[in-house]
mmCIF file of C-alpha atoms in Angstrom:
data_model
loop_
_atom_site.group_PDB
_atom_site.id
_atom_site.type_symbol
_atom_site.label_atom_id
_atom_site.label_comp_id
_atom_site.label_asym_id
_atom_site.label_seq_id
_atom_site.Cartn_x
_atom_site.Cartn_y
_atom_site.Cartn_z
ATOM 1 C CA UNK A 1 -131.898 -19.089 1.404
ATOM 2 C CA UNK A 2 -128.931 -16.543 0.618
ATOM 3 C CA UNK A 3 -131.656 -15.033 -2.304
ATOM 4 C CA UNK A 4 -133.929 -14.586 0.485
ATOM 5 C CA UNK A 5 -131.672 -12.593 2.601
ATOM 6 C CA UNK A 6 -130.553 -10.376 -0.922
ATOM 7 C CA UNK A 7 -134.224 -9.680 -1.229
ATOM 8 C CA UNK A 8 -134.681 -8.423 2.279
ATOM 9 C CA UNK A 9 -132.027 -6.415 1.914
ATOM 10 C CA UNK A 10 -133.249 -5.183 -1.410
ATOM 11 C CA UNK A 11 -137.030 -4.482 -0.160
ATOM 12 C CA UNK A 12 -135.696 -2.316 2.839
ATOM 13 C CA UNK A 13 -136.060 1.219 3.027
ATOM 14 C CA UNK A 14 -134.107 3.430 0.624
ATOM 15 C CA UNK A 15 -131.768 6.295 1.876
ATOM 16 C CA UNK A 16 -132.617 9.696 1.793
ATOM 17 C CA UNK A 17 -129.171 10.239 -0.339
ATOM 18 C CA UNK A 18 -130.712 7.542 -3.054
ATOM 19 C CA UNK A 19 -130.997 8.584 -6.134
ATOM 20 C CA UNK A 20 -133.926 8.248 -8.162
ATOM 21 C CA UNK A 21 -132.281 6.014 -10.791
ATOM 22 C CA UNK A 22 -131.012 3.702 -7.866
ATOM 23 C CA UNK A 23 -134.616 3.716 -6.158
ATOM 24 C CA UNK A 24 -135.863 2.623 -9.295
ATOM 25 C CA UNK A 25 -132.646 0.035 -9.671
ATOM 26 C CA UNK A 26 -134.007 -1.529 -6.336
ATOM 27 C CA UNK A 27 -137.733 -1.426 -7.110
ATOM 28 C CA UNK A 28 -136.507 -3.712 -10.398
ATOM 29 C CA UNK A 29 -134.838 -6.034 -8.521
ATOM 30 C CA UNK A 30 -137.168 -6.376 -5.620
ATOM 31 C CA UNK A 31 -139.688 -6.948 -8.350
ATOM 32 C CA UNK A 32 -137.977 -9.669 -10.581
ATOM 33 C CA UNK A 33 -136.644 -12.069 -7.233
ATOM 34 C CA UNK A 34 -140.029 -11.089 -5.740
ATOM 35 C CA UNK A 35 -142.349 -12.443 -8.782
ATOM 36 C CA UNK A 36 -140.120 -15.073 -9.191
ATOM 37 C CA UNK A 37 -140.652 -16.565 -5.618
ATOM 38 C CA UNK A 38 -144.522 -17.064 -7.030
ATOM 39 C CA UNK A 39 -143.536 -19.030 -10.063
ATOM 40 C CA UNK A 40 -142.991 -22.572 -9.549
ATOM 41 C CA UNK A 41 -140.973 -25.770 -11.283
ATOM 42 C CA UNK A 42 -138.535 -24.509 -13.429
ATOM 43 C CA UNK A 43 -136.316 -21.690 -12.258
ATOM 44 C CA UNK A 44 -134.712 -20.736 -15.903
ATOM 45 C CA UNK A 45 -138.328 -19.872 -16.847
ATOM 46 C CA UNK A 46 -139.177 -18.082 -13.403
ATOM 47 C CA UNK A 47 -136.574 -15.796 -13.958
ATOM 48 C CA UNK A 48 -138.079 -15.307 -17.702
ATOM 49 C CA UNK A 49 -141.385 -14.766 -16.747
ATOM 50 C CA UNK A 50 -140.617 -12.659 -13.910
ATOM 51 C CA UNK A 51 -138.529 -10.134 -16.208
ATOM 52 C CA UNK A 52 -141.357 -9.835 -18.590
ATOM 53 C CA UNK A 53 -144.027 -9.506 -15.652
ATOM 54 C CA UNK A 54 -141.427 -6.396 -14.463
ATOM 55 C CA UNK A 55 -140.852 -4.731 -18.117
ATOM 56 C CA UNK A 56 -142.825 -1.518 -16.452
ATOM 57 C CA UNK A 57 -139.850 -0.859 -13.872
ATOM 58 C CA UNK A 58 -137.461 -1.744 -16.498
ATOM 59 C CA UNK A 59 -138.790 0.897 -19.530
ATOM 60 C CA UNK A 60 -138.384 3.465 -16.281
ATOM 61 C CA UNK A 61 -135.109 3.017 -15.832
ATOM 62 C CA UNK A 62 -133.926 3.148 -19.484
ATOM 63 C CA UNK A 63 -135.785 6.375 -19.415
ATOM 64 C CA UNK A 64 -134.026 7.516 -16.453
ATOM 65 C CA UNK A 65 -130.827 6.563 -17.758
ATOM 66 C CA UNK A 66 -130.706 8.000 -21.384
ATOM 67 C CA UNK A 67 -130.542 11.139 -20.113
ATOM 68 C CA UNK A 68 -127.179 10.339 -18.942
ATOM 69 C CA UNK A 69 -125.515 10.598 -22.465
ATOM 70 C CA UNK A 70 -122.178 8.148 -21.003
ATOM 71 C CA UNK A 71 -124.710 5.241 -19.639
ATOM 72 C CA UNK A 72 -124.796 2.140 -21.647
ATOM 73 C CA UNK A 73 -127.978 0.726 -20.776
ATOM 74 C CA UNK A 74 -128.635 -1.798 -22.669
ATOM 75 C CA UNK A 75 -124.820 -3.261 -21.244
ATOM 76 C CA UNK A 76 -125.827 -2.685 -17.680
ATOM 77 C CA UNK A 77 -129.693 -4.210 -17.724
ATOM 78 C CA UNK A 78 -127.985 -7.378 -19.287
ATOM 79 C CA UNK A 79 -125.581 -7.539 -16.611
ATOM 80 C CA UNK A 80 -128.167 -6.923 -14.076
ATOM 81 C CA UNK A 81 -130.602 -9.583 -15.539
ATOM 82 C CA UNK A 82 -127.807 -12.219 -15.264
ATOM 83 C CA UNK A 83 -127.091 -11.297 -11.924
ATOM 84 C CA UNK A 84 -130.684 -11.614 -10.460
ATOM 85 C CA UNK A 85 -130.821 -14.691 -13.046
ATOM 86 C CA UNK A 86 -128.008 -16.793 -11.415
ATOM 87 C CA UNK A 87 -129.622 -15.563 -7.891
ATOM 88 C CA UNK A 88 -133.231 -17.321 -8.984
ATOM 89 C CA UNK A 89 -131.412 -20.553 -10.437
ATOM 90 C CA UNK A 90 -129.604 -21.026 -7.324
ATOM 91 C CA UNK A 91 -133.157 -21.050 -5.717
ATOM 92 C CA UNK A 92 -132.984 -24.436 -3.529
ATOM 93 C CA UNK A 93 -136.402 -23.711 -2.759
ATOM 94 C CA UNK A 94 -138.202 -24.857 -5.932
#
């Protein structure tokens, strides 16, 4: 149930400080864990399914962050996919 509580926290309201790259950074994430809460059996292929289903979010933030010329993007989506990954495998749920 720890993923549970990491998606609450995720899904609450942003900060008036937030940046729009780290509103859409949350919207991502509250979208992969939350998709992947619908997808039952195997949780490898939840967390699969549940990054394609949330490619939209994704494209937005790799627009968002080219324009920072000293982002590596690519680097940092790959570290956040294995993050929420190992979050939705540790599921004990399904």
């Amino acid at each position: 149930m720890k993923w549970l509580a990491l998606l609450i926290a995720i899904a609450e309201p942003i900060a008036v400080h937030a940046s729009p790259l780290e509103d859409m950074l949350k919207r991502y994430d509250n979208c992969v864990l939350t998709v992947s809460l619908g997808i039952p059996g195997n949780r490898y292929e939840a967390a699969e399914r549940s990054f394609f289903a949330c490619q939209t979010e994704e494209q937005a933030i790799r627009a968002m962050a080219s324009s920072n010329p000293y982002s590596n993007v690519d680097a940092g989506m790959a570290a956040r996919k294995l993050h929420l990954k190992s979050i939705i495998l540790k599921d004990p749920a399904h």
